[in-house]
Coordinates of C-alpha atoms in Angstrom, one line a residue:
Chain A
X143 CA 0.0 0.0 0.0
X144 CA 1.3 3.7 -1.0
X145 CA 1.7 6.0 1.4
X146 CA -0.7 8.8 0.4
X147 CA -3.7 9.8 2.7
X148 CA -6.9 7.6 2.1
X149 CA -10.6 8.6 3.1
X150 CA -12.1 5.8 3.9
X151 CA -15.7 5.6 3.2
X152 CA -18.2 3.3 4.8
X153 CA -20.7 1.8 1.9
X154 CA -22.6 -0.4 3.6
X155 CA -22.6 -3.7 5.5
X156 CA -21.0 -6.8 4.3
X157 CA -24.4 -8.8 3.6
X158 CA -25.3 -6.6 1.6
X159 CA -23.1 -8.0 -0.8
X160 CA -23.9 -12.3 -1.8
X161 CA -20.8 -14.7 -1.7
X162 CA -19.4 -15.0 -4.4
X163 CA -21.1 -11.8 -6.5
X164 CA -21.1 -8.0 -6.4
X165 CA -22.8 -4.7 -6.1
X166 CA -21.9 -1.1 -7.6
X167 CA -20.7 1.8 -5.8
X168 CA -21.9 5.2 -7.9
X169 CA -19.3 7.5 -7.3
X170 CA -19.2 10.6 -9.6
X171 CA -19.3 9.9 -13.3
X172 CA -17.6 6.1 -12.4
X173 CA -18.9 2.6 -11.0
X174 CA -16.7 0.6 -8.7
X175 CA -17.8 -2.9 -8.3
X176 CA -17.1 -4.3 -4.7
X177 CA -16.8 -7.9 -4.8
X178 CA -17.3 -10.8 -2.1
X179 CA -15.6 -14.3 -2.4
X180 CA -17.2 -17.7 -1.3
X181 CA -14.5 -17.2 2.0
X182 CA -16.2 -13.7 2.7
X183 CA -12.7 -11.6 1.5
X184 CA -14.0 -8.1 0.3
X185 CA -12.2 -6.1 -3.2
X186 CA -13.1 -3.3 -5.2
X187 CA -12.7 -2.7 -9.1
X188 CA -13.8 -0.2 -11.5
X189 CA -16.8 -1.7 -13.1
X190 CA -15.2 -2.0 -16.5
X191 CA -13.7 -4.9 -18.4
X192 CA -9.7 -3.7 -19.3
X193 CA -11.2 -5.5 -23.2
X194 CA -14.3 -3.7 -23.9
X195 CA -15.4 -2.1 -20.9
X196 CA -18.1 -5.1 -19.9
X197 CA -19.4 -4.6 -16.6
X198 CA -17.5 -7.0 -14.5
X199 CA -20.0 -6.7 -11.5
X200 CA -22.4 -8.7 -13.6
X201 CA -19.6 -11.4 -14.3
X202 CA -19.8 -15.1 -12.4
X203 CA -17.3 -14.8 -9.1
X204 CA -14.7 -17.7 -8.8
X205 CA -12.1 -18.2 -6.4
X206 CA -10.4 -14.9 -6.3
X207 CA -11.4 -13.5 -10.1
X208 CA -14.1 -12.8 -11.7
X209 CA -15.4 -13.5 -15.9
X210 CA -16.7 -10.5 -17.6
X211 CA -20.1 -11.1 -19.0
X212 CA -19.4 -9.7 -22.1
X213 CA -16.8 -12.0 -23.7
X214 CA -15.5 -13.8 -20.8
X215 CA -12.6 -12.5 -20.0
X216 CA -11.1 -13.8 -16.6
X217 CA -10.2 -10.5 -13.8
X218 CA -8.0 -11.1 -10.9
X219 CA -10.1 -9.1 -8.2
X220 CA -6.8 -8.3 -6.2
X221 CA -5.1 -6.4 -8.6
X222 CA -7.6 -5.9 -11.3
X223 CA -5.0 -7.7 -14.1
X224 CA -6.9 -10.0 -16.9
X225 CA -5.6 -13.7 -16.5
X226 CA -4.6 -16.4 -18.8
X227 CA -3.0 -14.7 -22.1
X228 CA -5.5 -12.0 -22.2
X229 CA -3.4 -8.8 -21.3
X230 CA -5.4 -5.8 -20.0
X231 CA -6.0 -4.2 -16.3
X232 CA -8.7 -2.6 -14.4
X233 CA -8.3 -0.2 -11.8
X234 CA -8.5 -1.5 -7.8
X235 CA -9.7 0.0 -5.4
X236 CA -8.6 -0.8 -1.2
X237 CA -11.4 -1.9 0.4
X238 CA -11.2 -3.5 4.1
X239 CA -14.0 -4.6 6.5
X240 CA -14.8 -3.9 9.9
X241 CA -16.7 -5.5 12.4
X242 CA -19.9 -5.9 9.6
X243 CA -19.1 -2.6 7.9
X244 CA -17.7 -2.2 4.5
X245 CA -14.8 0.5 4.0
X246 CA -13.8 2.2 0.8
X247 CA -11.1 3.6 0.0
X248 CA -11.1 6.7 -2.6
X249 CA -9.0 8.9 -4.3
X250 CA -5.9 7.0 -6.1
X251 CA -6.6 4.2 -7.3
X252 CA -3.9 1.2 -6.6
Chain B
X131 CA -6.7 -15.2 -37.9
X132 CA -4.9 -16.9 -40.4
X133 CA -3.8 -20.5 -40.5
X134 CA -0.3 -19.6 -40.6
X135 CA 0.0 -17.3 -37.1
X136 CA -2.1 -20.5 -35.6
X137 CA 0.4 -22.8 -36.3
X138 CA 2.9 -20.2 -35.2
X139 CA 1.6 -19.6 -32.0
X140 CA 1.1 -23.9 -31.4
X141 CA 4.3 -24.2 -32.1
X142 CA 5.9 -20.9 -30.4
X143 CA 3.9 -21.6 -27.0
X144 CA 4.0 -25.2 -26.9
X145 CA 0.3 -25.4 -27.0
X146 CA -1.3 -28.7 -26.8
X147 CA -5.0 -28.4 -25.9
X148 CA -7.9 -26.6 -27.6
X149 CA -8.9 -24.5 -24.9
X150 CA -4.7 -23.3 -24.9
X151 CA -5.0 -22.4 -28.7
X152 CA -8.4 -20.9 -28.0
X153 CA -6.9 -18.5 -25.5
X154 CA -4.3 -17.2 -27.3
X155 CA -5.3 -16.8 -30.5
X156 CA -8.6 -16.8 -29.9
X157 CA -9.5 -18.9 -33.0
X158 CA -12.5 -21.0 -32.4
X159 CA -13.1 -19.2 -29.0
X160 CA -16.2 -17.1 -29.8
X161 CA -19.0 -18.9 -32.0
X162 CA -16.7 -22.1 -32.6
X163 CA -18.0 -22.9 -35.7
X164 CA -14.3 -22.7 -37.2
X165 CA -13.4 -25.8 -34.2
X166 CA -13.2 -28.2 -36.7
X167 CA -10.2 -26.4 -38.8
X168 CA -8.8 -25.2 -35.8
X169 CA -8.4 -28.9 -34.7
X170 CA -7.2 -29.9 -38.1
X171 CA -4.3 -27.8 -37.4
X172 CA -3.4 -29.0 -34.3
X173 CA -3.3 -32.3 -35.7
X174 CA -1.1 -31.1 -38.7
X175 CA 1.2 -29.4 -36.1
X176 CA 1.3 -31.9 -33.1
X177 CA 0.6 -35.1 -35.0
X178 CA -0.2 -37.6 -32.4
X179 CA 0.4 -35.1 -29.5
X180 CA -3.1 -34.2 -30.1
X181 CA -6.1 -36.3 -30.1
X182 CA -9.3 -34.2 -31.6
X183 CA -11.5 -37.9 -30.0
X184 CA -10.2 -37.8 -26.4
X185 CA -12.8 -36.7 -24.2
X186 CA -13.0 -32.9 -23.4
X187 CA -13.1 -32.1 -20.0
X188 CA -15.8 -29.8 -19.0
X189 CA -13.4 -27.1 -18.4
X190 CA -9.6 -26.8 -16.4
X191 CA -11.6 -27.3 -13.0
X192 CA -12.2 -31.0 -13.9
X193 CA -10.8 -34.1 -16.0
X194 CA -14.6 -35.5 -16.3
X195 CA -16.5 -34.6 -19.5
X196 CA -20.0 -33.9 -19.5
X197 CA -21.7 -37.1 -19.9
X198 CA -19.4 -38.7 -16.6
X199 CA -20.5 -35.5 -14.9
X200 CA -24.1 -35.8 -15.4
X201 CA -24.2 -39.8 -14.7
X202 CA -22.2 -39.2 -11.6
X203 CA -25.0 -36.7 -10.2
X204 CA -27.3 -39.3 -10.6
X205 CA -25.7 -42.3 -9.4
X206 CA -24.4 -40.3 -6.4
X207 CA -26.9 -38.8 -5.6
X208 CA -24.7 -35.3 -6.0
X209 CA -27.5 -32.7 -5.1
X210 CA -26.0 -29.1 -4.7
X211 CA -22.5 -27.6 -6.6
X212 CA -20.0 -27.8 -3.5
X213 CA -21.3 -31.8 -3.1
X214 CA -20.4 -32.3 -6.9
X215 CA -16.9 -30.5 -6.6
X216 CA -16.1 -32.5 -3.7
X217 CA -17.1 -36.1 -4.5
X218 CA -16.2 -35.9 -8.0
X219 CA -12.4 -34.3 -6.7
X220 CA -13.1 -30.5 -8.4
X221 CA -9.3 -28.5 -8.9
X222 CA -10.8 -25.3 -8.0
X223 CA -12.4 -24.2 -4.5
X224 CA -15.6 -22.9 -6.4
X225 CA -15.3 -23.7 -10.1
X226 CA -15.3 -21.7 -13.2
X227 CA -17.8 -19.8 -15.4
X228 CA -18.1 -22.7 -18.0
X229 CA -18.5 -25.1 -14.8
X230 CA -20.8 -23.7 -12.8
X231 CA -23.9 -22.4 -15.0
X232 CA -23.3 -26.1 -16.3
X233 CA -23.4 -27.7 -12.5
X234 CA -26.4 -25.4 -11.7
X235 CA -28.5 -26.5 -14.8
X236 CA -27.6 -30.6 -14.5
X237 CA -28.8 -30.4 -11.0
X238 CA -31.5 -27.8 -11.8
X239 CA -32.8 -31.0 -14.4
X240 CA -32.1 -33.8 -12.4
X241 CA -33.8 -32.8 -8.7
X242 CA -36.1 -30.8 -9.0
X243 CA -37.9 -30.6 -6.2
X244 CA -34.9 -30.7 -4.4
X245 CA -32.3 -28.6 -5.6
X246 CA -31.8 -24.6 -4.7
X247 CA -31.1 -22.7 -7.8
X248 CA -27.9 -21.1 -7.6
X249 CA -28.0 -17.5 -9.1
X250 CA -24.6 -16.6 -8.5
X251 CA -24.0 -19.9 -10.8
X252 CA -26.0 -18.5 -13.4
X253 CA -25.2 -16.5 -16.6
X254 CA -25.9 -12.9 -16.0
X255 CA -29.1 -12.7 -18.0
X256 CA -30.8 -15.9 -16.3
X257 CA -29.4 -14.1 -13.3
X258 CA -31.7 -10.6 -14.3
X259 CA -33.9 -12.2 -16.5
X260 CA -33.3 -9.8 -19.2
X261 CA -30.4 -10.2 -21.9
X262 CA -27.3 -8.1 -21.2
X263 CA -26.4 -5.6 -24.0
X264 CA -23.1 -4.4 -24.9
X265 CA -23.0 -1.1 -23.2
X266 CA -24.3 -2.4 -20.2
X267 CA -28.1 -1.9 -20.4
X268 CA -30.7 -4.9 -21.0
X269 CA -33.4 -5.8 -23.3
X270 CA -36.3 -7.0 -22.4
X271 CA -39.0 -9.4 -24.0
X272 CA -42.4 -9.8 -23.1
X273 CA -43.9 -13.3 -23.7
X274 CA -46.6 -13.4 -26.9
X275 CA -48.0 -16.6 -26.6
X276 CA -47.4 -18.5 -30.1
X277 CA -46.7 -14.7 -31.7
X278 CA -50.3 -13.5 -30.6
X279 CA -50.7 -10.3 -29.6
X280 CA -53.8 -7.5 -29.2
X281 CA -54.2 -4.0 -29.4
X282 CA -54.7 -3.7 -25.2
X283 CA -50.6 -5.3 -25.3
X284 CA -49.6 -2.9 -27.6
X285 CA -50.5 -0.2 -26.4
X286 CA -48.7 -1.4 -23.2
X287 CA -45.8 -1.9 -24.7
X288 CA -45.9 1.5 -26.5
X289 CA -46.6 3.2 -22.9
X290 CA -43.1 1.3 -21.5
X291 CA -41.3 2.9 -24.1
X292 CA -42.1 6.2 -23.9
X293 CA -42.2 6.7 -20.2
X294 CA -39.1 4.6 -19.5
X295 CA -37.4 6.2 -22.8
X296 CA -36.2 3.1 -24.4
X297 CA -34.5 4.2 -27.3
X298 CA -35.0 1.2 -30.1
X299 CA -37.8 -0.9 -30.6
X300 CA -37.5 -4.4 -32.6
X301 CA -39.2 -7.4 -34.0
X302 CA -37.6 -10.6 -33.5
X303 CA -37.1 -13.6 -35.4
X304 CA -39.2 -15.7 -32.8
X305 CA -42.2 -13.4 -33.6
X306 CA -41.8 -11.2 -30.4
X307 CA -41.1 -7.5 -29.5
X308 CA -37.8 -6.6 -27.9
X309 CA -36.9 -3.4 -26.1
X310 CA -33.6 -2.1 -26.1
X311 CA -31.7 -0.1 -23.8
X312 CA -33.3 -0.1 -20.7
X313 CA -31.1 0.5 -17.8
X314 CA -30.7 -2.4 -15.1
X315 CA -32.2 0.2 -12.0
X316 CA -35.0 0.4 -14.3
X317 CA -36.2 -3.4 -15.0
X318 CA -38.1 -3.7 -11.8
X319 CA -40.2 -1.0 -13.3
X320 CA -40.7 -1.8 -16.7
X321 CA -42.0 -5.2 -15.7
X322 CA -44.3 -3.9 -13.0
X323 CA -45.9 -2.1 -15.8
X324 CA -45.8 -4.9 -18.6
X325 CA -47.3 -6.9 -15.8
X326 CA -50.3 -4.8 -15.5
X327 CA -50.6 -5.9 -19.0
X328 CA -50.9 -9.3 -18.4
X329 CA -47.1 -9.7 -19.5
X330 CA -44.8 -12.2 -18.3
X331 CA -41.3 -13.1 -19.4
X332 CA -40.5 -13.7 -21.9
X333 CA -37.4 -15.9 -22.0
X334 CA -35.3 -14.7 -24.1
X335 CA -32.5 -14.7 -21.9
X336 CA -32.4 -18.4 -21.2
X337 CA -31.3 -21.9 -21.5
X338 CA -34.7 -22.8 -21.7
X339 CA -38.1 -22.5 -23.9
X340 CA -38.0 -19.6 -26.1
X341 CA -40.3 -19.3 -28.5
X342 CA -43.1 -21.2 -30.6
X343 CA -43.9 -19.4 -33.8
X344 CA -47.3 -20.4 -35.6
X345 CA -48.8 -19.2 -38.5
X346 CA -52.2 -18.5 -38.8
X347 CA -53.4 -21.6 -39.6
X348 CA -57.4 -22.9 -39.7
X349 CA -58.3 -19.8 -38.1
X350 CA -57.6 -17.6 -41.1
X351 CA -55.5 -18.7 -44.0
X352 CA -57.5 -20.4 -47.2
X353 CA -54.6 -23.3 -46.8
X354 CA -54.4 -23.6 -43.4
X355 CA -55.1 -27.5 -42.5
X356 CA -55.4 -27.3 -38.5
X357 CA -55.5 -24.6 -36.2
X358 CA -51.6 -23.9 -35.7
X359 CA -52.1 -21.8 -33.9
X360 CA -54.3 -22.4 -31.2
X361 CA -51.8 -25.6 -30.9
X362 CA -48.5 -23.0 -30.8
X363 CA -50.0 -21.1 -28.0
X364 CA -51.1 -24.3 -26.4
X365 CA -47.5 -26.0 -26.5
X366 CA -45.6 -22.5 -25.2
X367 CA -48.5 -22.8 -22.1
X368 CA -47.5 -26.1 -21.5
X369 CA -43.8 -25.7 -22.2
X370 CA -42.8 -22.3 -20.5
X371 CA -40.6 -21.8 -18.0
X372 CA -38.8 -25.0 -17.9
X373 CA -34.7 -25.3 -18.7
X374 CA -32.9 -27.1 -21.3
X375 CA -29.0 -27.7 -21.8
X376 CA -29.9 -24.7 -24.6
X377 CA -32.1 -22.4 -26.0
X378 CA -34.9 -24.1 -27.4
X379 CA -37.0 -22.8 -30.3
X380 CA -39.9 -24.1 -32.0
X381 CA -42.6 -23.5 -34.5
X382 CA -46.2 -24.6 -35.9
X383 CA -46.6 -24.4 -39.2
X384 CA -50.4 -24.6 -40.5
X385 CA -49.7 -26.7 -43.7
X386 CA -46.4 -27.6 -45.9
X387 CA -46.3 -24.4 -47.0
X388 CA -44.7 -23.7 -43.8
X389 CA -44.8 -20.1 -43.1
X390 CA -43.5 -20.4 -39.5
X391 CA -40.4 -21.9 -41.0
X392 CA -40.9 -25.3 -38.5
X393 CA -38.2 -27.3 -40.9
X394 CA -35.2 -25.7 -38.8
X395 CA -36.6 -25.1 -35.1
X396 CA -35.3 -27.1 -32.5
X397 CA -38.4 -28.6 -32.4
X398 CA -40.9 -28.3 -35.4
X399 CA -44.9 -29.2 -36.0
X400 CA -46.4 -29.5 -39.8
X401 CA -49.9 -29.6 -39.6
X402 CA -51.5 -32.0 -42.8
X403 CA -54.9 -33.0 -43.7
X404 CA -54.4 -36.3 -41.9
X405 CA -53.0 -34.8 -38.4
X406 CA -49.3 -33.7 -37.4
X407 CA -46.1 -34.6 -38.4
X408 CA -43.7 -33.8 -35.9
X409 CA -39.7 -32.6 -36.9
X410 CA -36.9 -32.1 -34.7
X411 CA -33.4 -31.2 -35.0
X412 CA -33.0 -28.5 -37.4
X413 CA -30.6 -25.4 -36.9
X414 CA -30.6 -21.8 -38.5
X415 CA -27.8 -20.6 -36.8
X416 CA -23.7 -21.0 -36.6
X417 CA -25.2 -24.1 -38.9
X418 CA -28.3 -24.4 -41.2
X419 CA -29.7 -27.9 -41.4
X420 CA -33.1 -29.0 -42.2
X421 CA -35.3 -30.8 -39.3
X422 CA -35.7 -34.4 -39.1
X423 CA -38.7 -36.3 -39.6
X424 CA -39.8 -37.8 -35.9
X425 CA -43.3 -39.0 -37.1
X426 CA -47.1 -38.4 -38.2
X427 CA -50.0 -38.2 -35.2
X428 CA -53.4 -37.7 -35.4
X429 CA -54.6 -35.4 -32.8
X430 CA -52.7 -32.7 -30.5
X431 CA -53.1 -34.6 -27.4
X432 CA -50.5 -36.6 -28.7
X433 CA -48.5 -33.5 -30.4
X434 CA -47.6 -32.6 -27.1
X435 CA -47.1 -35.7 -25.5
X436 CA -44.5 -36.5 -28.3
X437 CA -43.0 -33.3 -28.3
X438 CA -42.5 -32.8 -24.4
X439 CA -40.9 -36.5 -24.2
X440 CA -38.4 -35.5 -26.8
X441 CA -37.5 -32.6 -24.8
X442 CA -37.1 -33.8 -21.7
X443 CA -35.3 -37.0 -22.9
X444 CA -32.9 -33.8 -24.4
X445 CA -32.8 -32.1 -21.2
X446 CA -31.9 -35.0 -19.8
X447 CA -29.1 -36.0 -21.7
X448 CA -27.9 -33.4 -23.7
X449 CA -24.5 -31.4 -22.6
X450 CA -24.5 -27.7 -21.5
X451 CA -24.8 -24.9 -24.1
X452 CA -25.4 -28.2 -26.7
X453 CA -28.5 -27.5 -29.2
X454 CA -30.7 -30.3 -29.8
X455 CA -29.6 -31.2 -33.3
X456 CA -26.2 -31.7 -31.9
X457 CA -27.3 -33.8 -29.2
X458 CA -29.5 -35.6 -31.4
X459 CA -26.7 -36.5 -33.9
X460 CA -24.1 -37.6 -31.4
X461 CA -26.7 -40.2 -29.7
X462 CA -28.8 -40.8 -33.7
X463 CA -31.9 -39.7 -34.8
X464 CA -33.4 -43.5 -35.0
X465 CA -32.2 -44.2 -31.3
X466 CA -34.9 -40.8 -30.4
X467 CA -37.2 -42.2 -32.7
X468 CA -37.3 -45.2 -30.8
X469 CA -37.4 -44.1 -27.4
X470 CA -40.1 -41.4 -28.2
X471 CA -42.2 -42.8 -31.2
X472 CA -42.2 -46.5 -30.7
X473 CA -42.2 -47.0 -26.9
X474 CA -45.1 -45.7 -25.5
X475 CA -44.0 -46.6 -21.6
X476 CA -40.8 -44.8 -22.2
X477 CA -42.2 -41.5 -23.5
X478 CA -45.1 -41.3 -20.9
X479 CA -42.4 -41.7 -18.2
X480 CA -40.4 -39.0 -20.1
X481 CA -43.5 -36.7 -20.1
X482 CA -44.1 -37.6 -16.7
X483 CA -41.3 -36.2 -15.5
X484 CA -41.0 -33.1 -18.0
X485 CA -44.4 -32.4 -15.8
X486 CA -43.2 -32.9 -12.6
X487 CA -40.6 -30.4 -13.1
X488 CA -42.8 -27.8 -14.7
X489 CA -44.7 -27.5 -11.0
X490 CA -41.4 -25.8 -9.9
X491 CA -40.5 -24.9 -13.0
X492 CA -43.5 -22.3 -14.0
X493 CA -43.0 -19.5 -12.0
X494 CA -42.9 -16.4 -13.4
X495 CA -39.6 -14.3 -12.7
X496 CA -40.2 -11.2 -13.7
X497 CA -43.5 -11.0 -10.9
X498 CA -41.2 -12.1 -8.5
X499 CA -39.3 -9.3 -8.8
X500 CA -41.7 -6.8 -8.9
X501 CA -42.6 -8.1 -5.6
X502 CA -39.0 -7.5 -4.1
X503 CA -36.6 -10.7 -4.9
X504 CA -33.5 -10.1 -5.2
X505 CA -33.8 -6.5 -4.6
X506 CA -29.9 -6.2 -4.5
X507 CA -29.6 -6.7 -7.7
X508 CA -30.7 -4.0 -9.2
X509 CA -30.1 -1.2 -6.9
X510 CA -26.4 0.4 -6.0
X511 CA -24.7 -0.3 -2.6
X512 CA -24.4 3.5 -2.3
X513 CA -23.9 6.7 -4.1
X514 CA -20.8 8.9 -2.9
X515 CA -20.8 12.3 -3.5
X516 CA -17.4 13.2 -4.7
X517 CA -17.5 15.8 -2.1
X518 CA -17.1 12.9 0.5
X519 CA -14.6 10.7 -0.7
X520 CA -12.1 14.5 0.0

């Protein structure tokens, strides 16, 4: 993690996401998709596909990625970097929970 | 992509397996229709490294194919998707996207009355009900039973569109309206109002019944030799809402003439002086084939006695994502025409069962909503001011 001050932003509670799918986060003109894993770990990534700008909060969750809708393209959620020899990357967001809440972390992106 | 920078890449990479040369060079990875060249290549490059009859696994989380997949749910007794990953030794903690929709539809067919539907296994558009578009909004399509529609509908529709702004309006090939464009906050909405209608779903996002086109048959046309109909709209009542390995379309035609083009549906009906003559496994699509002949009934009764036991002897056996005239080849049209024409005990237990699942089956989704399922889905987490995230 960079050193530059982070706001921290509470958007919600942590069921309001299901395992292993996503919600949106407007904020401003962009949408950042926060993600939960079958094992309940939390990540946040602009809700466009690095290919064609699919929104990956409608993809199918697996293990730690997630396959755009669109033309299923496989998304790391951790760093936001398309898998197998696709080449491409989203932006990532920090995200971290606590207790039930849900924390966001805005301004530069990772 | 040319033959030559295939080859290349095989070579350069070290590729040996379809799914490796679909991913990077993304030959044969979209419609797949090219799979066949694609695989003569690898042949010409690997020689016996590669062997186009071994089979495919159902994807990189599991060395099983389809068919050990599906008689392994059964014979286990496998009933939800973490069961089948660990009995049948999954690689993966929670499978894949080819996997999962797959898992979620064989146990989805096989216990029905049993098994929770997964939605996070599902497909985005089974997952909305509504087809995903490629900016990001969905389309929507109301049901029209056998292509039927009245003034009282239209006007509905036409009311949707302008108060929700939908910006493109379209006929489609399965005789039904689609609207374009409509944002996914919105969908609730525009099927509360399509409801009031007397609107359901439509389908058109699934795995499942489409469509039944007719023509109009008795009722109307000087050549017409049965009411098509009437017998369209009777097999989409009877047929709606249940899931297949893939989409399934069909059609009614009123005489040979065949206006609703029933020689390359999925399922077809030709209606004749002396009764029905009943077609499957035709394609218009990534192939064109004409329907085969299943056989000649005399009344509708056993139309759709014939034509649900097909199905559901497809459903049952046929592999995710595979159309009926694929399925229908590999296993050969004279073993269906056996087990569905000429043994009567086996098709009534086929149609048995296809109505056993239709009691789960035939709920509409799109009312469900309305009422507030899945509410999450189509509404943000939150909205941040920009102001806030300083």
């Amino acid at each position: 993690m960079n050193a530059i001050t982070q706001s921290w932003v509470e958007i919600g509670v942590l069921d309001d996401i299901p395992r292993r799918g996503a919600r949106c986060v407007r904020y401003g003109e962009m949408t950042i998709a926060v993600f939960r894993t079958a094992d309940d770990r939390v990540f946040a990534l602009e809700d466009r596909c690095p290919h064609q700008n699919g929104p990956l909060s409608q993809g199918i969750v697996h293990d730690g990625c997630v396959t755009c809708p669109l033309h299923n393209w496989v998304i790391s959620l951790e760093s936001g970097e398309a898998q197998g020899a696709d080449e491409g990357a989203t932006a990532a967001f920090p995200v971290k929970v606590e207790g039930n809440s849900v924390l966001l972390a805005l301004g530069e992106g990772r | 992509m040319c033959k030559g920078k295939i080859t290349e890449t095989i070579t350069a990479k070290g590729l040996t397996t379809l799914d490796d040369v679909r991913a990077h060079t993304k030959a044969s990875a979209s419609c797949g229709s090219c799979t066949g060249l694609v695989e003569q290549l690898m042949t010409l490059t690997l020689g016996d490294r590669y062997n186009p009859a071994a089979v495919a696994s159902m994807c990189g989380c599991t060395d099983l194919g389809h068919d050990d997949v599906r008689r392994l749910i059964k014979a286990k007794e496998l009933k939800t998707i973490p069961a089948v990953m660990q009995e049948l030794e999954w690689k993966t903690s929670c499978g894949c996207a080819k996997c999962r929709p797959a898992l979620n539809y064989y146990l989805v067919c096989d216990w029905p009355d049993e098994y929770a539907d997964d939605y996070q296994s599902r497909f985005i558009n089974e997952r909305v009900h509504a087809n995903i578009q490629k900016d990001g909004t969905y389309s929507v399509v109301p049901r029209m039973w056998g292509g039927q529609t009245s003034a009282k509908e239209l006007r509905a529709i036409a009311d949707v569109v302008d108060r929700f702004e939908i910006p493109t309006v379209k006929v489609t090939g399965g005789q039904r309206i689609d609207m374009l464009g409509i944002r996914k906050e919105d969908l609730p909405a525009v099927w509360a109002e399509l409801g009031k209608a007397g609107f359901v779903s439509g389908h058109a996002y699934a795995k499942g019944l489409r469509t039944v086109k007719t023509c109009v048959g008795s009722d109307w046309c000087r050549f017409g030799t049965q009411d098509s109909t009437g017998l369209g709209v009777r097999i989409e009542k009877f047929m709606w809402g249940s899931w297949t390995p893939a989409k399934v379309k069909m059609a009614v035609s009123g005489c040979p003439r065949n206006c609703a083009e029933a020689t390359c549906k999925d399922v077809g009906v030709i209606c004749v002086e002396s009764g029905y003559e009943i077609h499957f496994a035709g394609a218009a699509g990534l192939d064109i084939k004409g329907t085969e002949v299943l056989g000649l009934v005399a009344t509708e009764e056993e139309v759709l006695e014939h034509i649900v036991a097909l199905v559901q002897m497809y459903r049952e056996q046929g592999r995710y994502l595979e159309r009926i005239y694929k399925w229908a080849k590999r296993i050969g049209y004279d073993e269906v025409r056996r087990q569905i024409l000429e043994d009567a005990d086996r098709r009534k237990a086929y149609y048995g069962r296809f109505v056993h699942s239709q009691k789960f089956a035939q709920v509409d989704p799109w009312s469900e909503r309305v009422s507030g399922a899945d509410k999450h889905e189509f509404r943000p987490m939150a909205t941040i001011s920009l102001e806030a995230a300083q």
